[in-house]
CSV table of C-alpha atoms in Angstrom, one decimal:
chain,number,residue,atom,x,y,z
A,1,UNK,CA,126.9,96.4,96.4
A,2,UNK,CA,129.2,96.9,99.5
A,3,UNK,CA,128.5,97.1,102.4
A,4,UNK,CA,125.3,95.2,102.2
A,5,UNK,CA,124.8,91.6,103.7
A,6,UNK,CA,123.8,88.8,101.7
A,7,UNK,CA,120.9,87.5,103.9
A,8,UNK,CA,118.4,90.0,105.8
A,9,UNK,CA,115.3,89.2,108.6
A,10,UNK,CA,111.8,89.3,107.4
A,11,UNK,CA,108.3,88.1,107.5
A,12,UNK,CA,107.1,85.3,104.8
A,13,UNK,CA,103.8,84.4,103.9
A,14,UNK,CA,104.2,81.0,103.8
A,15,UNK,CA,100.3,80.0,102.9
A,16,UNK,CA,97.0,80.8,103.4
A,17,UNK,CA,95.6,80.7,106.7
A,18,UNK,CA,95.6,82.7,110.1
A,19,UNK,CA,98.3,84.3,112.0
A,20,UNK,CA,100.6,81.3,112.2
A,21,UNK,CA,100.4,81.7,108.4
A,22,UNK,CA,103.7,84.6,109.0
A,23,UNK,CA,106.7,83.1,108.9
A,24,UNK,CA,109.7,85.2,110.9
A,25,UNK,CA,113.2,84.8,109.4
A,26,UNK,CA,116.5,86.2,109.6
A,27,UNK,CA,118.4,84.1,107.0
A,28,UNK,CA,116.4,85.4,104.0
A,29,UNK,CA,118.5,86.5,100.6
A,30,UNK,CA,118.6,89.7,99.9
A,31,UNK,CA,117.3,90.8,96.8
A,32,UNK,CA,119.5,92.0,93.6
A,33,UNK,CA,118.3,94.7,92.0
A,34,UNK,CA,117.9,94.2,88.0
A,35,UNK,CA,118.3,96.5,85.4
A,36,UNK,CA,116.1,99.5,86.0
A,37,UNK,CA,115.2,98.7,89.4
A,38,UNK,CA,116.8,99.9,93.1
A,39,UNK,CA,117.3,98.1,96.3
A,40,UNK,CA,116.1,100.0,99.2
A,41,UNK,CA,116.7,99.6,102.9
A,42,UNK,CA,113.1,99.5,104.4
A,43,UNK,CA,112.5,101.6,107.6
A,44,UNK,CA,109.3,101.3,107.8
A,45,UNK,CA,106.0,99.1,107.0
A,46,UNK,CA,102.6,100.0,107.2
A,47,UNK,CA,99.8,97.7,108.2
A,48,UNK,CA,96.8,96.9,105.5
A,49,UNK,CA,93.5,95.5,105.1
A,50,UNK,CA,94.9,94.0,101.7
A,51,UNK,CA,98.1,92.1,103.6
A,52,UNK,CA,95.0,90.2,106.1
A,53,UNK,CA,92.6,89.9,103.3
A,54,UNK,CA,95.7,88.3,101.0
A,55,UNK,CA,96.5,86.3,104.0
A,56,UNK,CA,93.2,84.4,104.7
A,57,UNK,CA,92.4,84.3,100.8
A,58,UNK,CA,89.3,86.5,101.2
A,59,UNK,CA,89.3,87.7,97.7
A,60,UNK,CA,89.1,84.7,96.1
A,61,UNK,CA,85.3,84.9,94.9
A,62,UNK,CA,84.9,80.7,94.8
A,63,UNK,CA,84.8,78.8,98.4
A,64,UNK,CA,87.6,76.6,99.0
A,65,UNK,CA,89.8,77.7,95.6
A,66,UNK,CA,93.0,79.8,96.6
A,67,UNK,CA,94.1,79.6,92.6
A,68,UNK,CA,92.4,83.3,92.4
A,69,UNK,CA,93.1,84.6,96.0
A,70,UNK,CA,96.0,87.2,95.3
A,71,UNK,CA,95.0,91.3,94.8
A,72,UNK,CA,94.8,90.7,91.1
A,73,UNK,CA,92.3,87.8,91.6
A,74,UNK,CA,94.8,85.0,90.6
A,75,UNK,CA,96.7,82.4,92.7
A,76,UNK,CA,99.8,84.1,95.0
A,77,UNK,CA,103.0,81.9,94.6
A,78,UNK,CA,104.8,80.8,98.4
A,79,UNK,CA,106.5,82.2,100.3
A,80,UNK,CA,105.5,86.1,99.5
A,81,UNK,CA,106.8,88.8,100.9
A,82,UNK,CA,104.5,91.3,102.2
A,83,UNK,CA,104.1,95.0,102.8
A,84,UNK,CA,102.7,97.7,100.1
A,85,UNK,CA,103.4,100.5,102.4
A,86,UNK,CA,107.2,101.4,102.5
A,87,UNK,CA,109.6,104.2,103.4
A,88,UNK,CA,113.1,103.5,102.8
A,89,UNK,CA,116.4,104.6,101.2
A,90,UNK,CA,117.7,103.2,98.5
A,91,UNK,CA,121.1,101.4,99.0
A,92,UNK,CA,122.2,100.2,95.2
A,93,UNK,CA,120.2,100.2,91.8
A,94,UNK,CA,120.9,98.2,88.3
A,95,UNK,CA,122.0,99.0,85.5
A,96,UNK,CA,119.9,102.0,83.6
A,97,UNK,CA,119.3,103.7,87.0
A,98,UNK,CA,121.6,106.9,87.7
A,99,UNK,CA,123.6,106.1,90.3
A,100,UNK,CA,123.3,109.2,92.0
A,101,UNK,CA,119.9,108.0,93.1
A,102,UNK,CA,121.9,106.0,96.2
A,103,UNK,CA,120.8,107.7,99.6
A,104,UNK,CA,117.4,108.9,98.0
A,105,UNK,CA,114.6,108.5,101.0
A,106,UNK,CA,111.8,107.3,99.0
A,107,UNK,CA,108.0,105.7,99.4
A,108,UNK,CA,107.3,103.2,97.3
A,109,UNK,CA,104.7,103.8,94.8
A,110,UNK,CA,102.5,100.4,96.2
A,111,UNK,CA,100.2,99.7,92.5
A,112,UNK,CA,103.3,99.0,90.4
A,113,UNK,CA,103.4,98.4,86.2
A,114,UNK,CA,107.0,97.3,86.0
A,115,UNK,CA,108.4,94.5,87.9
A,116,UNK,CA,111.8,92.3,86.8
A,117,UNK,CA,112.5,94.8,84.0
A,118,UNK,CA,109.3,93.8,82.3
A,119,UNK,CA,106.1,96.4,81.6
A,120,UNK,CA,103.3,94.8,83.3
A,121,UNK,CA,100.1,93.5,81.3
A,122,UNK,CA,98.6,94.9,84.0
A,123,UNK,CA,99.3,96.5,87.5
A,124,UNK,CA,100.4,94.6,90.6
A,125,UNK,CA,100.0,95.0,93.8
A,126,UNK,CA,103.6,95.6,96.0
A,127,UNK,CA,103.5,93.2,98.4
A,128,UNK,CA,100.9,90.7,96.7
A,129,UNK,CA,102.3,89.5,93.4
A,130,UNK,CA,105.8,89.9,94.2
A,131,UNK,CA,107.7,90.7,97.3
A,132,UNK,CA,106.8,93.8,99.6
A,133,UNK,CA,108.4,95.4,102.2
A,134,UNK,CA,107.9,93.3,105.4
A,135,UNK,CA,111.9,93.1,105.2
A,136,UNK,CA,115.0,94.5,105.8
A,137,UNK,CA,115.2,95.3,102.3
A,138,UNK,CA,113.4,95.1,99.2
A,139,UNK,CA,113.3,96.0,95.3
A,140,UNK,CA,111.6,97.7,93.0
A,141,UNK,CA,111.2,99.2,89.0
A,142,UNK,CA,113.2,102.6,90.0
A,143,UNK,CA,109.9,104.3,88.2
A,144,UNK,CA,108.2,103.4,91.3
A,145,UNK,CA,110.2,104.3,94.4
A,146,UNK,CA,109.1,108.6,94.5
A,147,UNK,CA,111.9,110.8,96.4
A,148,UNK,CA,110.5,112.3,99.1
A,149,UNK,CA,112.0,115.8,100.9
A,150,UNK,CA,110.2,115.9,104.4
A,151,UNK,CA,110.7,116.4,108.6
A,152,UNK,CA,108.5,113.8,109.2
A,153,UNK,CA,109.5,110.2,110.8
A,154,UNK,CA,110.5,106.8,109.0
A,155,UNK,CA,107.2,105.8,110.2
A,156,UNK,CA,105.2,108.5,109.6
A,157,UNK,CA,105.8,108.8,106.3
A,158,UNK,CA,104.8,104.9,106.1
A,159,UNK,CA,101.4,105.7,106.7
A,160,UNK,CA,101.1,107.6,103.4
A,161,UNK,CA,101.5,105.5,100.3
A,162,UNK,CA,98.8,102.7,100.5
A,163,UNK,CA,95.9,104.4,102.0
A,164,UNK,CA,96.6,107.9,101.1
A,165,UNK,CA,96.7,107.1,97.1
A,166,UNK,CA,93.6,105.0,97.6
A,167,UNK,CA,91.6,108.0,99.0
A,168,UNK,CA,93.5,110.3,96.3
A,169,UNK,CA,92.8,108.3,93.8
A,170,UNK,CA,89.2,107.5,94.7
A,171,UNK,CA,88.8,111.7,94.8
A,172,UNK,CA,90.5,111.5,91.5
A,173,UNK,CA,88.2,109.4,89.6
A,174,UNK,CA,85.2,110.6,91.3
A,175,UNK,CA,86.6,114.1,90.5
A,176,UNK,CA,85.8,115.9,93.8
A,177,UNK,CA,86.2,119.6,93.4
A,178,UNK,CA,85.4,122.5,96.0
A,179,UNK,CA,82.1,122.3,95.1
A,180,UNK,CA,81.3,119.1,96.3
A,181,UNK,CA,79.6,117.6,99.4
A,182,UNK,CA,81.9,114.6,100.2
A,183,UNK,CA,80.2,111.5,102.1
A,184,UNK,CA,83.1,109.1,103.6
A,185,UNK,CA,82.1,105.4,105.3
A,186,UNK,CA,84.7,103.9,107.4
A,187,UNK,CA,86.1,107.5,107.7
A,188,UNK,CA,88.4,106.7,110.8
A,189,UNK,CA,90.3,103.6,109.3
A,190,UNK,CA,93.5,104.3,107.0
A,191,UNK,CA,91.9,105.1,103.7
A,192,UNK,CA,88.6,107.0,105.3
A,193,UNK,CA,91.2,109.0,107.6
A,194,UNK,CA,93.0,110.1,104.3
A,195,UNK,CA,90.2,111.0,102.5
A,196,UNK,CA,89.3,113.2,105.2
A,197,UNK,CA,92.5,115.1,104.6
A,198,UNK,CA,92.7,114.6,100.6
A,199,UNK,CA,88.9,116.0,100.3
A,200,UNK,CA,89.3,118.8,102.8
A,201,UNK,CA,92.7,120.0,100.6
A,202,UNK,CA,91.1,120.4,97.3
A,203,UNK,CA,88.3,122.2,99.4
A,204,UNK,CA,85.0,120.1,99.5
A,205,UNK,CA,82.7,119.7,102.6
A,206,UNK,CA,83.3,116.6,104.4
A,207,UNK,CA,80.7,114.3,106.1
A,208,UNK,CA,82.4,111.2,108.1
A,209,UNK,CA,81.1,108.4,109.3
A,210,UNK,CA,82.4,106.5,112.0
A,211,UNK,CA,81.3,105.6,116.1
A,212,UNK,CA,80.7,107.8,118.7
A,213,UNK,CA,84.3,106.8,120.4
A,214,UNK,CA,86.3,108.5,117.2
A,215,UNK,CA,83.7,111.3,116.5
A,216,UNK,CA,86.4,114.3,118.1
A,217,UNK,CA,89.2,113.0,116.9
A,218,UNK,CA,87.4,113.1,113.1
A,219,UNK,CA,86.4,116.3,113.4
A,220,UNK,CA,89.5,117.5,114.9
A,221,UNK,CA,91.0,115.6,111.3
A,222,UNK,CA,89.1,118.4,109.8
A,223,UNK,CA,85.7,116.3,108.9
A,224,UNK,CA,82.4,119.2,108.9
A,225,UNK,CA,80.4,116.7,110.4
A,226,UNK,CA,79.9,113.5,111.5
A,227,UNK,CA,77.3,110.5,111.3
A,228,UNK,CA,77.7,107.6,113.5
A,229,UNK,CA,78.2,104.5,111.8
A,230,UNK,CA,74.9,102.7,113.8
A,231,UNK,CA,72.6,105.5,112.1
A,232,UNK,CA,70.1,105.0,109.7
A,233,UNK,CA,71.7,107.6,107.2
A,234,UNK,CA,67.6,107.9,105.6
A,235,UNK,CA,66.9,109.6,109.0
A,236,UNK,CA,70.0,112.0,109.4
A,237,UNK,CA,71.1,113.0,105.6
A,238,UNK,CA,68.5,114.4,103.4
A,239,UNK,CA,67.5,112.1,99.9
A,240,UNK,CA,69.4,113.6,97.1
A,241,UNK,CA,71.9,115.9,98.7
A,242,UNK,CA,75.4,114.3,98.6
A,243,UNK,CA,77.8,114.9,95.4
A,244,UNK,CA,80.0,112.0,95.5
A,245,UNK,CA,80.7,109.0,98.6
A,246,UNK,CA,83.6,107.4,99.0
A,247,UNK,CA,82.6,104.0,100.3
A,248,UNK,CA,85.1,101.8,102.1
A,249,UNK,CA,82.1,99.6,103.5
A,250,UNK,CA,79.6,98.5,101.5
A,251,UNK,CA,77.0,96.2,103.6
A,252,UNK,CA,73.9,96.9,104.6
A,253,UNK,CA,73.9,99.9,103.9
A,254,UNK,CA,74.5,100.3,100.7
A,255,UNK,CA,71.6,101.1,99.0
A,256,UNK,CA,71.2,104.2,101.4
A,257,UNK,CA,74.4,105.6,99.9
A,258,UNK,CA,72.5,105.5,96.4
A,259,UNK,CA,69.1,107.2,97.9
A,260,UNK,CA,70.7,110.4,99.9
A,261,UNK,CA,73.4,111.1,96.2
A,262,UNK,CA,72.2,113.5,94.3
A,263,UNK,CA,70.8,112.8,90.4
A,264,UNK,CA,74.0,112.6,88.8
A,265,UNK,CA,76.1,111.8,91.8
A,266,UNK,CA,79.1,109.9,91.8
A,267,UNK,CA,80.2,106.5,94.1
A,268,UNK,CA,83.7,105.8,94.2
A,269,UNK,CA,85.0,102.6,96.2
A,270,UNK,CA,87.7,100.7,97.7
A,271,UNK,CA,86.8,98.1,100.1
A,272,UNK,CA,84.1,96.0,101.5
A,273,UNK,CA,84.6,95.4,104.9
A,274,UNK,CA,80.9,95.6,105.5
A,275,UNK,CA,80.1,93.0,103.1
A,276,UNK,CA,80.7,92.4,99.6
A,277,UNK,CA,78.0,91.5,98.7
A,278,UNK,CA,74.9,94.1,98.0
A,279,UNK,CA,71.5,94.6,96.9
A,280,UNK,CA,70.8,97.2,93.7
A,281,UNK,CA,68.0,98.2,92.5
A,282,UNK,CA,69.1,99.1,89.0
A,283,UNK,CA,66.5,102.1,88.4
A,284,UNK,CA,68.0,103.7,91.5
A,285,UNK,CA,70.9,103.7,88.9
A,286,UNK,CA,70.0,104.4,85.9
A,287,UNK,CA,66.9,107.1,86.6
A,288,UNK,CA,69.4,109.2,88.9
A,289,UNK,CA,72.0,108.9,85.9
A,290,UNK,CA,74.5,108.0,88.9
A,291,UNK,CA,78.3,106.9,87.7
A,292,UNK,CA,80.2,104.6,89.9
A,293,UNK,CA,84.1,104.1,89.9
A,294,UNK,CA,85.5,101.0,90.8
A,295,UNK,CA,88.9,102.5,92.4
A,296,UNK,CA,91.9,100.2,92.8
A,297,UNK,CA,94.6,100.7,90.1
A,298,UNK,CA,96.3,104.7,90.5
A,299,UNK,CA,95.4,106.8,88.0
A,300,UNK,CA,99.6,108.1,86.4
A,301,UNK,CA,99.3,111.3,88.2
A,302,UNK,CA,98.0,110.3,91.6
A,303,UNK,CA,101.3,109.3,93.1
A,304,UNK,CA,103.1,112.0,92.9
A,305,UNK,CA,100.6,114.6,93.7
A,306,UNK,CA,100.6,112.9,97.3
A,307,UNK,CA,104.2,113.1,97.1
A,308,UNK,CA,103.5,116.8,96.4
A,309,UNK,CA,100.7,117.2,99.4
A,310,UNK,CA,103.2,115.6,101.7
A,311,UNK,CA,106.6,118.1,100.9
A,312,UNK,CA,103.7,121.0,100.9
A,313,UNK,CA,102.7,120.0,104.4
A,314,UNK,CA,99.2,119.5,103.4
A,315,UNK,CA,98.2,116.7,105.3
A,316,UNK,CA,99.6,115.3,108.3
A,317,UNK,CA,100.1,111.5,108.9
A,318,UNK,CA,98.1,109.8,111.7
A,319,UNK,CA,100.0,107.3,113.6
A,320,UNK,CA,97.5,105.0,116.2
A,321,UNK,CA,100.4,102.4,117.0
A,322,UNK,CA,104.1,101.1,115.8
A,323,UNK,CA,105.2,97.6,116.5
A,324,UNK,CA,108.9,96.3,115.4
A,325,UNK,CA,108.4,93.7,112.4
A,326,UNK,CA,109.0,90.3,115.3
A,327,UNK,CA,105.4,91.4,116.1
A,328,UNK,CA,103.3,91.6,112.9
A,329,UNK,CA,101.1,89.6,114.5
A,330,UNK,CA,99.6,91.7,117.3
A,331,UNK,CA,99.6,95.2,114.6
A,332,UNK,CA,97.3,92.7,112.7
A,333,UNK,CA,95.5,91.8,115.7
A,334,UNK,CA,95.0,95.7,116.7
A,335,UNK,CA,94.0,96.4,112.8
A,336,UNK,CA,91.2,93.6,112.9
A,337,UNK,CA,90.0,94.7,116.4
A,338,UNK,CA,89.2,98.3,114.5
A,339,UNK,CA,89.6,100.5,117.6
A,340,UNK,CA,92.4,103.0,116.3
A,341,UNK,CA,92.2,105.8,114.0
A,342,UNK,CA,95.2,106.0,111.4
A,343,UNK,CA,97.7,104.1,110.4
A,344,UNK,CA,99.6,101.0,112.4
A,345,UNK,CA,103.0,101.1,111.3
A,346,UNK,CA,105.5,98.0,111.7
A,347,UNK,CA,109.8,99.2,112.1
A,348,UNK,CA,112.4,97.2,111.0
């Protein structure tokens, strides 16, 4: 591999906790790409509610018990890497990977089911149970790094591959067609602001929710209405008249969400920043005949087709703030204030 250093500058995890948690370094080893996977230069680094929520071990479901606080809901091994959304190039691959591949400008696919050579039991997270891209460089199973031809910036295109295969693959499994009326909570954030887009392309009719400060700038996103987030949704959307929502909140409101679908709707989610835990009443369920998708590992096809919307130009990346990768801290501190709409993207 000429040409490329044997020690690199990067973030590490180093345990779980608050910001002093992030570790800056710039005598890290560069990693050596194994058969079938690439090393890429990373560019650029988005920002996620899944790097905060590893961080401060908010999935683990028992109090006090990091052993099943990773993504995958078992214990993360120290230091970790993080950072599921990269752009890159790749810079050298192992054996089995066509070498012609070298200068390819790529996004890393961030739900992976190879890592180390091996075919995964069952998907990981990039970033969570092994390395991410909060680095100078990083590897990868060459399956999952996805050429991508576009004018866009390093860091615009780093927006797209965590949130915007969340929303896609949300729409995917709740199989939102043009004929669809689309509810979206926590439509300004990364995932909601996607969804926006994703929904709008295959045609449906969009209702966002968000506050009154980033009402415009959905609608200008292309949402056909908006419902501020302090509503009582029974008093401004009609019982029974939404398709499908794609629910990044949860909270108290979630049984509304249930009330305004229509009998045989469909609830598709992805995050629970309003509360994990909810109330159900199970007829609600079962005498609406409502199905519900639990969305988190990519459906083989989602990927690529927003590698696909991205070279067709048909959505557009939404960039609220860059920081250079020395202050990770401060882009995590903006993410957790939740004043921005779109994407905070960190530069190596």
């Amino acid at each position: 591999m000429t040409n490329i250093p044997t020690t690199m500058k990067g973030v590490r995890l180093i345990g779980h906790g608050g910001p002093e948690a992030l570790e800056y370094s710039d005598n890290i080893s560069v990693p050596r790409p194994k058969a079938n996977e690439v090393l890429i230069r990373v560019s650029a680094a988005g920002v996620n509610n899944t790097d905060i929520n590893t961080r401060t071990a908010w999935y683990s479901k028992t109090a006090g018990n990091d052993g099943d606080a990773s993504w995958s809901g078992n214990a993360l091994n120290f230091p970790r890497i993080q950072g599921a959304d990269v752009c890159g190039v790749i810079v050298a691959v192992g054996d089995n990977v066509n070498v012609q591949r070298v200068g390819e400008r790529v996004l890393i696919e961030p739900c992976i089911r190879e890592h180390n050579s091996q075919i995964l039991d069952s998907p990981w997270y990039f970033g969570s149970e092994c390395d991410g891209g909060f680095a100078e460089f990083t590897v990868v199973a060459a399956k999952h790094a996805y050429s991508v031809t576009s004018d866009l910036s390093d860091v615009e295109l780093a927006t797209f591959p965590c949130s915007y295969s969340t929303a896609e693959n949300m729409l995917t499994r709740a199989g939102v067609t043009a004929h669809d009326k689309v509810l979206i909570t926590g439509a300004s954030g990364g995932v909601g602001s996607a969804a926006i887009q994703l929904a709008k392309a295959r045609g449906a009719y969009v209702i966002a929710i968000t506050s009154s400060a980033k009402k415009q700038q959905l609608l200008t996103l292309g949402a056909d209405e908006v419902v501020l987030r302090d509503a009582d949704l029974g008093d401004v959307i009609p019982v029974n008249s939404i398709d499908v929502v794609i629910d990044l909140v949860a909270g108290p409101q979630w049984s509304q969400l249930l009330e305004i679908l229509k009998v045989q709707g469909r609830y598709a989610v992805s995050g629970a920043i309003g509360g994990a835990h909810v109330e159900l009443d199970i007829r609600t369920l079962y005498l609406k005949d409502l199905r519900f998708f639990g969305c988190t590992i990519l459906e083989p096809e989602v990927f690529q087709n927003l590698v696909n919307c991205i070279e067709q130009q048909k959505i557009v990346p939404i960039v609220a703030q860059s920081f250079p990768l020395t202050e990770i801290s401060a882009a995590q501190q903006m993410f957790l204030d939740k004043k921005h709409v779109g994407k905070i993207v960190l530069t190596l």
